[in-house]
GROMACS .gro file of C-alpha atoms in nm:
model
  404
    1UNK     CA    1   2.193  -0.791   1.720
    2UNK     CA    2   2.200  -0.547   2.022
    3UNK     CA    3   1.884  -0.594   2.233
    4UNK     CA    4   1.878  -0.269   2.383
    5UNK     CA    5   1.917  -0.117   1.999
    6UNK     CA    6   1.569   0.063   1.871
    7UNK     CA    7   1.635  -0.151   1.564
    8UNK     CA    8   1.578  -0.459   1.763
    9UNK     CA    9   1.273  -0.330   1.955
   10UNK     CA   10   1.119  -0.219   1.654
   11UNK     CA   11   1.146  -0.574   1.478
   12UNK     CA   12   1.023  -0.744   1.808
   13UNK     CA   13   0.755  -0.528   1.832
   14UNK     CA   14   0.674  -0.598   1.433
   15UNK     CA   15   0.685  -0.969   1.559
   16UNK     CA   16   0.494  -0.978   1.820
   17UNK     CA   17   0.211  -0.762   1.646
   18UNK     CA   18   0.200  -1.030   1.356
   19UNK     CA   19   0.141  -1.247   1.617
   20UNK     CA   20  -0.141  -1.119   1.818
   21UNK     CA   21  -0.291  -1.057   1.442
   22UNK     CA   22  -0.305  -1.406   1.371
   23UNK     CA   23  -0.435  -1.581   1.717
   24UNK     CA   24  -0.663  -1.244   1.661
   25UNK     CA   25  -0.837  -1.370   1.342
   26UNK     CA   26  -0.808  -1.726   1.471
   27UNK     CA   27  -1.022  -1.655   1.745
   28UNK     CA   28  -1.296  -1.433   1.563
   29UNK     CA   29  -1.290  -1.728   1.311
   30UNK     CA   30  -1.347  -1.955   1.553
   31UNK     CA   31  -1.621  -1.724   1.755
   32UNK     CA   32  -1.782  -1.650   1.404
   33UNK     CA   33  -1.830  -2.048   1.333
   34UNK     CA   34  -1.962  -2.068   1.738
   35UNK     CA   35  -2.204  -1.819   1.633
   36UNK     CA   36  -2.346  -1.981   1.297
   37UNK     CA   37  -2.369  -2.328   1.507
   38UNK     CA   38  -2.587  -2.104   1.775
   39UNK     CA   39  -2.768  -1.931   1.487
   40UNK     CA   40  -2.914  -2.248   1.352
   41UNK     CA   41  -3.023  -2.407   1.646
   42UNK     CA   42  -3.215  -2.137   1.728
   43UNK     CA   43  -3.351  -2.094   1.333
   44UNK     CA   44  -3.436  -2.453   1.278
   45UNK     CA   45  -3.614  -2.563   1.622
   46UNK     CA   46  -3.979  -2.530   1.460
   47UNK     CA   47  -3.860  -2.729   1.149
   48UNK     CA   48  -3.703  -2.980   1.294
   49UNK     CA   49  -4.045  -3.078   1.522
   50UNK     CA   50  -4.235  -3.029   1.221
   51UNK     CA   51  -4.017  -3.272   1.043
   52UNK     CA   52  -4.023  -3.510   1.326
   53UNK     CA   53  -4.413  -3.490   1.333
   54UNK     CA   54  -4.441  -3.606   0.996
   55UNK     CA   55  -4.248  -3.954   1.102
   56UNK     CA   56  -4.079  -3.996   0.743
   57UNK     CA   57  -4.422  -3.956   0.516
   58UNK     CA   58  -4.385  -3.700   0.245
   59UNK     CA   59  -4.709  -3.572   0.046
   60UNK     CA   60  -4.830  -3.288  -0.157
   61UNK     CA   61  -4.947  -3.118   0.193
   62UNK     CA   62  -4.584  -3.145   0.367
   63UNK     CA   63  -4.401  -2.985   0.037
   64UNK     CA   64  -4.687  -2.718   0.080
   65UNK     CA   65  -4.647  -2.650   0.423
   66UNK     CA   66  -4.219  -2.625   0.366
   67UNK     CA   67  -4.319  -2.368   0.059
   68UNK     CA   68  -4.520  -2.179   0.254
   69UNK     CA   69  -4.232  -2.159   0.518
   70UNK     CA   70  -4.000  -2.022   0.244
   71UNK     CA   71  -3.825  -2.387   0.250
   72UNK     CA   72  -3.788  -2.613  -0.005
   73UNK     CA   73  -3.774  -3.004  -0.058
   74UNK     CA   74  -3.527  -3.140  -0.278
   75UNK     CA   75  -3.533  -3.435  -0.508
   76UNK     CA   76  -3.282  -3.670  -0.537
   77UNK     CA   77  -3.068  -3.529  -0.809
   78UNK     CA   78  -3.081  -3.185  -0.708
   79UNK     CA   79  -2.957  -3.380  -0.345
   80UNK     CA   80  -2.674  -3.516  -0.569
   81UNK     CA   81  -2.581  -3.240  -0.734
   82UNK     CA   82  -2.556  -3.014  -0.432
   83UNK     CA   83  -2.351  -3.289  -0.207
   84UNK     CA   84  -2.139  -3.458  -0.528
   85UNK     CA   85  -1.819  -3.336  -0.321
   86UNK     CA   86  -1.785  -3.388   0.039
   87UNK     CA   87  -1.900  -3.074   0.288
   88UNK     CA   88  -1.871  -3.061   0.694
   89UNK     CA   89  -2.219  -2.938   0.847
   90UNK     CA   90  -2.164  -2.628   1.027
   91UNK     CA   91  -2.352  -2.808   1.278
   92UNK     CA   92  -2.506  -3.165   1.354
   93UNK     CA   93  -2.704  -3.361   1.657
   94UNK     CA   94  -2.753  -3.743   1.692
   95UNK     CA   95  -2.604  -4.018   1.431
   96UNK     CA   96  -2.749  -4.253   1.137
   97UNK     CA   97  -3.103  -4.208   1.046
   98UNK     CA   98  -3.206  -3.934   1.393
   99UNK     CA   99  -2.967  -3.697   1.338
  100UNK     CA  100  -2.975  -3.357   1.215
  101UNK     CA  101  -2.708  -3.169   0.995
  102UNK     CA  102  -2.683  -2.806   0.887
  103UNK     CA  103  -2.448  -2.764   0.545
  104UNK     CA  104  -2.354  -2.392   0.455
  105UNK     CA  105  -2.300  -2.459   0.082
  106UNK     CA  106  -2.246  -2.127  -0.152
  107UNK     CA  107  -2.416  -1.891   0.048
  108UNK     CA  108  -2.762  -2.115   0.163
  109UNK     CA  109  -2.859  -2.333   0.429
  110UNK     CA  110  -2.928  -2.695   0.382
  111UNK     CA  111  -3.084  -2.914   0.658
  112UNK     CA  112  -3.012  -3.285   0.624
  113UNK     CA  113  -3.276  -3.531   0.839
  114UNK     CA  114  -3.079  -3.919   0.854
  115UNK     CA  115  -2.832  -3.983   0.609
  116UNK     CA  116  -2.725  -3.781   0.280
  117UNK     CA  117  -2.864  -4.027   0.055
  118UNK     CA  118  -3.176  -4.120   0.224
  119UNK     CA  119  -3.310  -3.864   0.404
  120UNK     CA  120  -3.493  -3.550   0.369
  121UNK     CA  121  -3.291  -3.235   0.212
  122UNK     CA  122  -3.452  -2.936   0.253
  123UNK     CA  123  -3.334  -2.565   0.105
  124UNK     CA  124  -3.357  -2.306   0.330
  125UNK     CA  125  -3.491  -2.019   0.066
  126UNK     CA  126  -3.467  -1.742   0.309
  127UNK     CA  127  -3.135  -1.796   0.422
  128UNK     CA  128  -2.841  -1.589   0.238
  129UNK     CA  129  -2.531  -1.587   0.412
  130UNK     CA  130  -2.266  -1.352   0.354
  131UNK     CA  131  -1.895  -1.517   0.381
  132UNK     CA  132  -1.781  -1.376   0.685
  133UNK     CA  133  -1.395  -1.575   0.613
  134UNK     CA  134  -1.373  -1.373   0.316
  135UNK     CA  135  -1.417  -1.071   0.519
  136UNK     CA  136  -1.181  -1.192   0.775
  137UNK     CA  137  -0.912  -1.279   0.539
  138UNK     CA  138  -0.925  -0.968   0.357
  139UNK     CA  139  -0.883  -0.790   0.701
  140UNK     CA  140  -0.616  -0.926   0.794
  141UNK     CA  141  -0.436  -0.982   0.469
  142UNK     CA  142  -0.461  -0.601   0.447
  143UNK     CA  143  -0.360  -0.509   0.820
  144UNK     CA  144  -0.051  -0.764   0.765
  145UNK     CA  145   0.062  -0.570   0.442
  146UNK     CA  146  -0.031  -0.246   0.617
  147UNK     CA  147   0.179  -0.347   0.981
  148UNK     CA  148   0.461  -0.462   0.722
  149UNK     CA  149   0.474  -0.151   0.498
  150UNK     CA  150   0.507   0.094   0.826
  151UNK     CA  151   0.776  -0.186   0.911
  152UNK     CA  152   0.979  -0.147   0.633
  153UNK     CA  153   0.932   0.241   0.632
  154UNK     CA  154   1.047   0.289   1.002
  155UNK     CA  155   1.354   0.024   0.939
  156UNK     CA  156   1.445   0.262   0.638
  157UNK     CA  157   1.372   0.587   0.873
  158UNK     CA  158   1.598   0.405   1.135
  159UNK     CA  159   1.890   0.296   0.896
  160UNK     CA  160   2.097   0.637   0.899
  161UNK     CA  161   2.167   0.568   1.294
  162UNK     CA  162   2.387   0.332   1.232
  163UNK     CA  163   2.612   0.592   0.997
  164UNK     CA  164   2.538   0.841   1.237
  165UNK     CA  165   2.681   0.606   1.489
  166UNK     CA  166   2.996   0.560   1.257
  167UNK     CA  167   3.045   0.916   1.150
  168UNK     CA  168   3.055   1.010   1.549
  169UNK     CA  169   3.352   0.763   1.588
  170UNK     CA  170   3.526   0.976   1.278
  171UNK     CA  171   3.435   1.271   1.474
  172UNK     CA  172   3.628   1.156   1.785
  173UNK     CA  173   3.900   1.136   1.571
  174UNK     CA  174   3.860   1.478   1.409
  175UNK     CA  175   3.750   1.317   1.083
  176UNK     CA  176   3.538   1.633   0.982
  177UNK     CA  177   3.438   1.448   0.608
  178UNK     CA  178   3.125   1.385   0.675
  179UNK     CA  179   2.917   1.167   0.386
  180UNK     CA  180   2.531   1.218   0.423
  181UNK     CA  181   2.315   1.246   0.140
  182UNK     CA  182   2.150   1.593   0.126
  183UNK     CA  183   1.786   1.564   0.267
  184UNK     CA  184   1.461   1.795   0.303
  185UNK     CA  185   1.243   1.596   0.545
  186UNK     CA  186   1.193   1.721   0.846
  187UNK     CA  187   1.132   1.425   1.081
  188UNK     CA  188   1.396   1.359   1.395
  189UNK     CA  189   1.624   1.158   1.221
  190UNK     CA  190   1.709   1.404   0.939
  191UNK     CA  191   1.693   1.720   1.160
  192UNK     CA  192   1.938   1.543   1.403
  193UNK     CA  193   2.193   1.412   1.114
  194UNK     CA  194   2.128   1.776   1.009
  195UNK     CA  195   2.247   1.923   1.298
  196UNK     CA  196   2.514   1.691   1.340
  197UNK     CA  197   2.647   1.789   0.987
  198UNK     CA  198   2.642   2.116   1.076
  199UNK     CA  199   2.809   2.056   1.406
  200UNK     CA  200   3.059   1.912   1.209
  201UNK     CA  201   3.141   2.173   0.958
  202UNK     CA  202   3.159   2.417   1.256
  203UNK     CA  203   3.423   2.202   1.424
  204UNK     CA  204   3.587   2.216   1.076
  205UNK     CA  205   3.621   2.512   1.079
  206UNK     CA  206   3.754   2.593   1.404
  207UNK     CA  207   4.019   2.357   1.353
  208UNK     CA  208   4.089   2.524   0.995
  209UNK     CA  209   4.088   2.851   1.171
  210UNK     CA  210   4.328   2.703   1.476
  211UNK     CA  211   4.623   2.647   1.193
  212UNK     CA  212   4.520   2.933   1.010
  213UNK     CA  213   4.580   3.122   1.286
  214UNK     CA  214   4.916   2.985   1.367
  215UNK     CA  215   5.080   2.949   1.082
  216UNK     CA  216   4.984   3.329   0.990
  217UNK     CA  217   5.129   3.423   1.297
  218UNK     CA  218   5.441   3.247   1.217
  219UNK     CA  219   5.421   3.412   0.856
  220UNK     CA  220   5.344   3.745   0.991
  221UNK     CA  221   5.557   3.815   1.273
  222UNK     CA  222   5.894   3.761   1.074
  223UNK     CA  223   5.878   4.101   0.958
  224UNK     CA  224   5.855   4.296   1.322
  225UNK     CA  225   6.103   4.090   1.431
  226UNK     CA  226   6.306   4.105   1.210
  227UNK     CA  227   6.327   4.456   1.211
  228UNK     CA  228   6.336   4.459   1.603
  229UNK     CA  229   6.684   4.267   1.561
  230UNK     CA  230   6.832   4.468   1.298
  231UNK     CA  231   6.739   4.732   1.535
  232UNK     CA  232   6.887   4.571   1.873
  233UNK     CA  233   7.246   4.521   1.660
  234UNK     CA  234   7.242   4.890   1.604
  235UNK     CA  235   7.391   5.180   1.822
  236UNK     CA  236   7.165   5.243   2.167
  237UNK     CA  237   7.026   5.512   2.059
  238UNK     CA  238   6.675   5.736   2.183
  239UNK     CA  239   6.564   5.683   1.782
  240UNK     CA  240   6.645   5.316   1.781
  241UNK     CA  241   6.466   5.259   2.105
  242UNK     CA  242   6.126   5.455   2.036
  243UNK     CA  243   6.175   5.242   1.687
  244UNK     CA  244   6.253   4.893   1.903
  245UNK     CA  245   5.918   4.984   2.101
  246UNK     CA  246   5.729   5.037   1.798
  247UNK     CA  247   5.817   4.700   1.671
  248UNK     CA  248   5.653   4.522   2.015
  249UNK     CA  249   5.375   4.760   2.002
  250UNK     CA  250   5.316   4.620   1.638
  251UNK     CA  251   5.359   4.275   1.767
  252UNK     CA  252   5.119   4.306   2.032
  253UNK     CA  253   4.863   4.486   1.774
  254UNK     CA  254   4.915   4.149   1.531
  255UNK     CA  255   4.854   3.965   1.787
  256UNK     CA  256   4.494   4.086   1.859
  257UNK     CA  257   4.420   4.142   1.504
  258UNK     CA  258   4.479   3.729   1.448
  259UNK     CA  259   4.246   3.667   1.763
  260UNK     CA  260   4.004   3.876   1.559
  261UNK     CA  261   4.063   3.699   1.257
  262UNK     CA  262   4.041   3.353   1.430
  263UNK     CA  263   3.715   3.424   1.586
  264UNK     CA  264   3.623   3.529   1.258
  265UNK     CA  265   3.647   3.238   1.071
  266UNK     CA  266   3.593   3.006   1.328
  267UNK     CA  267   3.225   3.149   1.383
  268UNK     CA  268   3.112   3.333   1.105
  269UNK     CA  269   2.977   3.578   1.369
  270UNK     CA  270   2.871   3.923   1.282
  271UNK     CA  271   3.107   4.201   1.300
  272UNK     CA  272   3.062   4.579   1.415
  273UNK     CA  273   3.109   4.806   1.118
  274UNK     CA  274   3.073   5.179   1.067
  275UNK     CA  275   3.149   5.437   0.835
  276UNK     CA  276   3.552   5.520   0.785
  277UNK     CA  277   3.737   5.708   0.494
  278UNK     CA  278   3.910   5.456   0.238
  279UNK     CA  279   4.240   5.680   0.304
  280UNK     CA  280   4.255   5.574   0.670
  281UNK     CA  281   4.185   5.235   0.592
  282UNK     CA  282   4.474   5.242   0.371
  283UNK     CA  283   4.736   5.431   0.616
  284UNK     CA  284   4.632   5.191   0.899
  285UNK     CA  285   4.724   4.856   0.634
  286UNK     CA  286   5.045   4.997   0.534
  287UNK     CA  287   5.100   5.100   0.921
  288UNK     CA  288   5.064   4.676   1.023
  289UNK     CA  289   5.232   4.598   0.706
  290UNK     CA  290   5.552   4.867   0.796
  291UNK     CA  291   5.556   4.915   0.449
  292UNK     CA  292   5.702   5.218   0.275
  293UNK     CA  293   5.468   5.491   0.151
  294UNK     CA  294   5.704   5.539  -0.174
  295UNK     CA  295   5.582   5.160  -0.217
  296UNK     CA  296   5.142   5.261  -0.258
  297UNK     CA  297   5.074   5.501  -0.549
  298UNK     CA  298   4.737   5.592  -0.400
  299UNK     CA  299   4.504   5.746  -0.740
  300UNK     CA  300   4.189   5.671  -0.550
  301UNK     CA  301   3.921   5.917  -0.425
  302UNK     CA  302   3.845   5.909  -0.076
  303UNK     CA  303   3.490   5.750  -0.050
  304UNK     CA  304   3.383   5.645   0.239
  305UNK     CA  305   3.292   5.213   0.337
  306UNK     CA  306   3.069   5.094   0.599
  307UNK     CA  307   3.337   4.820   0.732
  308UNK     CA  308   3.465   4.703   1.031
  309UNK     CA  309   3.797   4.893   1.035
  310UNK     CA  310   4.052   4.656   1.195
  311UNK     CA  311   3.941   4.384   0.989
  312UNK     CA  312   3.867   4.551   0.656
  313UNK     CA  313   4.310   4.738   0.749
  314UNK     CA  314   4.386   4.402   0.768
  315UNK     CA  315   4.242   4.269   0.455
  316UNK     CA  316   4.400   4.562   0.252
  317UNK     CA  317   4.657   4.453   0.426
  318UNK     CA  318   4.722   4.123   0.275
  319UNK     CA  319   4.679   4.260  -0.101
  320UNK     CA  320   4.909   4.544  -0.055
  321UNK     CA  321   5.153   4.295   0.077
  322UNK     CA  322   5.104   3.989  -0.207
  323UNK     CA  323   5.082   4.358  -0.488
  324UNK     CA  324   5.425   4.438  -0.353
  325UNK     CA  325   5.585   4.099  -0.357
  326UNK     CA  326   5.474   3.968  -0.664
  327UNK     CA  327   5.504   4.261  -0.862
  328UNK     CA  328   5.745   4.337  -1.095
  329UNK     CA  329   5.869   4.711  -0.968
  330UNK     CA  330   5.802   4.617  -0.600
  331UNK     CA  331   5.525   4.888  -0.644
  332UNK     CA  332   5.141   4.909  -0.612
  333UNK     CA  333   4.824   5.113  -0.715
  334UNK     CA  334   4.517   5.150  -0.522
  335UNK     CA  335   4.222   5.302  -0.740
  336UNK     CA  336   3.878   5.348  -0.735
  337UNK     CA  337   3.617   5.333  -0.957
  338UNK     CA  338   3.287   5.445  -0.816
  339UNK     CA  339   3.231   5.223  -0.519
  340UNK     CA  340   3.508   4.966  -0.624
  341UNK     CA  341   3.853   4.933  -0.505
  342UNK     CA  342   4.101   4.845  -0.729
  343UNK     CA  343   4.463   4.673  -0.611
  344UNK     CA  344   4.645   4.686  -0.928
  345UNK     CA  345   5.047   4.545  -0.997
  346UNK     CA  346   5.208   4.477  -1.286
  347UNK     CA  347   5.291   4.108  -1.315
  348UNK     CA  348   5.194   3.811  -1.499
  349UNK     CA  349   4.866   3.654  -1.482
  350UNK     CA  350   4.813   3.403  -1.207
  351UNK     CA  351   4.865   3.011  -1.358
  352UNK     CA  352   4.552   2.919  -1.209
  353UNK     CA  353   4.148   2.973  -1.166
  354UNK     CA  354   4.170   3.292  -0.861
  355UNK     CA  355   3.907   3.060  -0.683
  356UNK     CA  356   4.176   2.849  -0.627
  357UNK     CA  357   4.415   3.084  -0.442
  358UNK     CA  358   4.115   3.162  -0.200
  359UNK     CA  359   4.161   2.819  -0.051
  360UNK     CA  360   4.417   2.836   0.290
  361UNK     CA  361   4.788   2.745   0.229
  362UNK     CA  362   4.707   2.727  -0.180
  363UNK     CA  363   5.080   2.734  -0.281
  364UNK     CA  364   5.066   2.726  -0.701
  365UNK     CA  365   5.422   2.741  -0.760
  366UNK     CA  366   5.733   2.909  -0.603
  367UNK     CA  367   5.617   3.191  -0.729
  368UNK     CA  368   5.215   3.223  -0.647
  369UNK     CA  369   5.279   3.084  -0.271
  370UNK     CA  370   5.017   3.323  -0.152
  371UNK     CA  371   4.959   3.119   0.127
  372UNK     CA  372   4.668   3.227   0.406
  373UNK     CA  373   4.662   3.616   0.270
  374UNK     CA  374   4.373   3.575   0.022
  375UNK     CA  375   4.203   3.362   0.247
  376UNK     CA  376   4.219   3.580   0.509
  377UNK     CA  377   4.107   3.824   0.285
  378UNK     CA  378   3.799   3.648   0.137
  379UNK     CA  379   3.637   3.565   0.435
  380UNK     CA  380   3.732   3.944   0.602
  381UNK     CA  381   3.600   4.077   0.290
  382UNK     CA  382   3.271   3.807   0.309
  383UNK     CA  383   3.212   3.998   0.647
  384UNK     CA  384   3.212   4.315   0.503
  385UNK     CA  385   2.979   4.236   0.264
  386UNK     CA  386   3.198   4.250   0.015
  387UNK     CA  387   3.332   4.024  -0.298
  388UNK     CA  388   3.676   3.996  -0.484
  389UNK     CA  389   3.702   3.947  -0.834
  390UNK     CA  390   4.055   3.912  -1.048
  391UNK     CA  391   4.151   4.029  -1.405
  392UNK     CA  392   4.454   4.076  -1.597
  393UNK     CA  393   4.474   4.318  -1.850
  394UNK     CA  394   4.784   4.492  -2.062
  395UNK     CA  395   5.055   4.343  -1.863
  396UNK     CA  396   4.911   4.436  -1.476
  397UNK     CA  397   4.712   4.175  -1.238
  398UNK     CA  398   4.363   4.368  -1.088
  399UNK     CA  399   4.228   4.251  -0.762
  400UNK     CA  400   3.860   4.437  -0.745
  401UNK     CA  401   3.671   4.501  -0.420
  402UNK     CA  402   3.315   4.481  -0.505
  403UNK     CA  403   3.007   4.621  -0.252
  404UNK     CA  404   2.747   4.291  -0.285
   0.00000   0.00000   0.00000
């Protein structure tokens, strides 16, 4: 195990607390038995001299006296009874027949003048001792069970570290699949594996949003350029150049609208949106897209959408283009119905759930390869504070733009 790991230091620290707990109730054992010993010799001083005074002789008078002293004298089979198994005197002085023993025996004090079998017994009535071991034990049984439970309980807090620690060597790698279980608490641990799963869905993201953003461009800028070279093989011309110049001004307006669109998705920020005519959200799409107007049979009214208007163009963008393409008369209809705006073509229904085709690069068949557009468009559209629903209906597909 790693010494400097908090793991380690934890567990040493559980150790060496166990430790000091033990010599702990070793030593107030041991001071608690130093303080019984002290306790009788104090106690018994007068009855030992009275014992000694009576040199052996025991009469009606001496039992008398011990009664009236709240002690008692015991026969010989009470003696038996009370010392049939073998007991260690809590404290003792001289040997054989002059010494002097103290037995703690089930809570009383017994004195013991000469030997066990032959010498005077005597109950000490007053005396009622509570079991200070018992107490002892207890304590520390329960502070060993109590320093083991918050043990256990920090090891288990601890554990995720070391996935942490593995998941941040995936993340060096740009392994972005992150596997923590979903948690509430709100100690360090969990807000810090919280934050680093957020951390890495962010970096997710941008790297989702770096290819998204080239591999649109690479989709996107075939048309411009395309056109720009059918227009360079043509006759120089003052038409064909202001067209040539309008195909690098469109370039250099994609350009700035993917940087938008990257920064976008990459982080989620808020966008600047105002109030704008659907009709010159509409010309501005089919202006990037260098589409035809004979293509758009506009039947909408002219509402008006709090959007951001390059990004909200660029959305339309996308479903005007995929309308076109996949349609069967290479022909589109944009509609409204109240708020809503429809994008309706006729073609068959999609193969698959729409969800699906939100996803980036979803490519269904050779047919559905929408690629990035609807992604583009879901999370433009997400900005907006709008949603996108799909139906199909007597022959014609129906993209809806919904106000949330």
């Amino acid at each position: 195990m790693n010494k400097d790991s908090i793991i380690f230091s934890t567990s040493l620290n559980y150790i060496i607390t166990i430790v000091l707990l033990i010599f702990s109730f070793l030593f107030l054992h041991t001071s608690d038995k130093a303080n019984r010993q002290e306790h009788a010799i104090d106690k018994y001083k007068t009855i030992v001299k009275f014992v000694h005074k009576q040199n052996g002789k025991i009469n009606q008078e001496f039992k008398k006296l011990l009664n009236d002293m709240n002690y008692e004298l015991l026969s010989i089979e009470e003696s038996s009874r009370v010392f049939e198994k073998d007991r260690k005197p809590i404290f003792i002085r001289g040997k054989g027949r002059d010494s002097f023993r103290v037995y703690e025996i089930e809570g009383n004090n017994y004195l013991i003048f000469g030997r066990v079998h032959d010498g005077f017994i005597i109950k000490d009535n007053e005396y009622s001792k509570k079991d200070t071991n018992i107490y002892l034990s207890s304590v520390f049984i329960l502070l060993f069970f109590v320093i083991t439970f918050l043990y256990i309980k920090t090891l288990k807090k601890l554990s995720p570290l070391k996935k942490l620690k593995q998941n941040f060597a995936k993340l060096a790698e740009e392994n972005y699949d992150i596997e923590f279980e979903e948690s509430s608490k709100k100690d360090e641990i969990s807000l810090l594996i919280n934050e680093f799963k957020n951390t890495a869905k962010k970096l997710k993201d941008i790297k989702e949003s770096r290819n998204i953003f080239i591999r649109n461009i690479m989709h996107e800028l075939k048309t411009p350029i395309t056109k720009g070279k059918i227009v360079q093989e043509l006759p120089k011309s003052e038409k064909n150049d202001q067209i040539l110049k309008m195909v690098f001004n469109k370039l250099e307006s994609l350009i700035n609208e993917f940087a938008n669109i990257e920064e976008l998705i990459a982080t989620k920020k808020k966008i600047n949106k105002k109030s704008y005519y659907l009709a010159d959200l509409i010309d501005e799409a089919k202006d990037i897209l260098m589409i035809e107007d004979d293509l758009v049979d506009c039947e909408f009214e002219n509402i008006k959408l709090n959007v951001n208007f390059k990004l909200f163009s660029i959305a339309l963008k996308n479903l005007i283009d995929n309308a076109v393409k996949y349609s069967k008369n290479s022909k589109v209809i944009i509609r409204t119905e109240n708020e809503d705006i429809l994008i309706i073509n006729e073609a068959e229904a999609l193969k698959d759930d729409f969800e699906n085709y939100l996803e980036p690069f979803s490519k269904k068949s050779s047919n559905e390869s929408f690629g990035l557009g609807l992604y583009i468009v879901y999370n433009i559209l997400k900005a907006n504070s709008y949603d996108v629903n799909y139906r199909h209906k007597d022959g014609k597909n129906i993209i809806t733009l919904k106000r949330i």
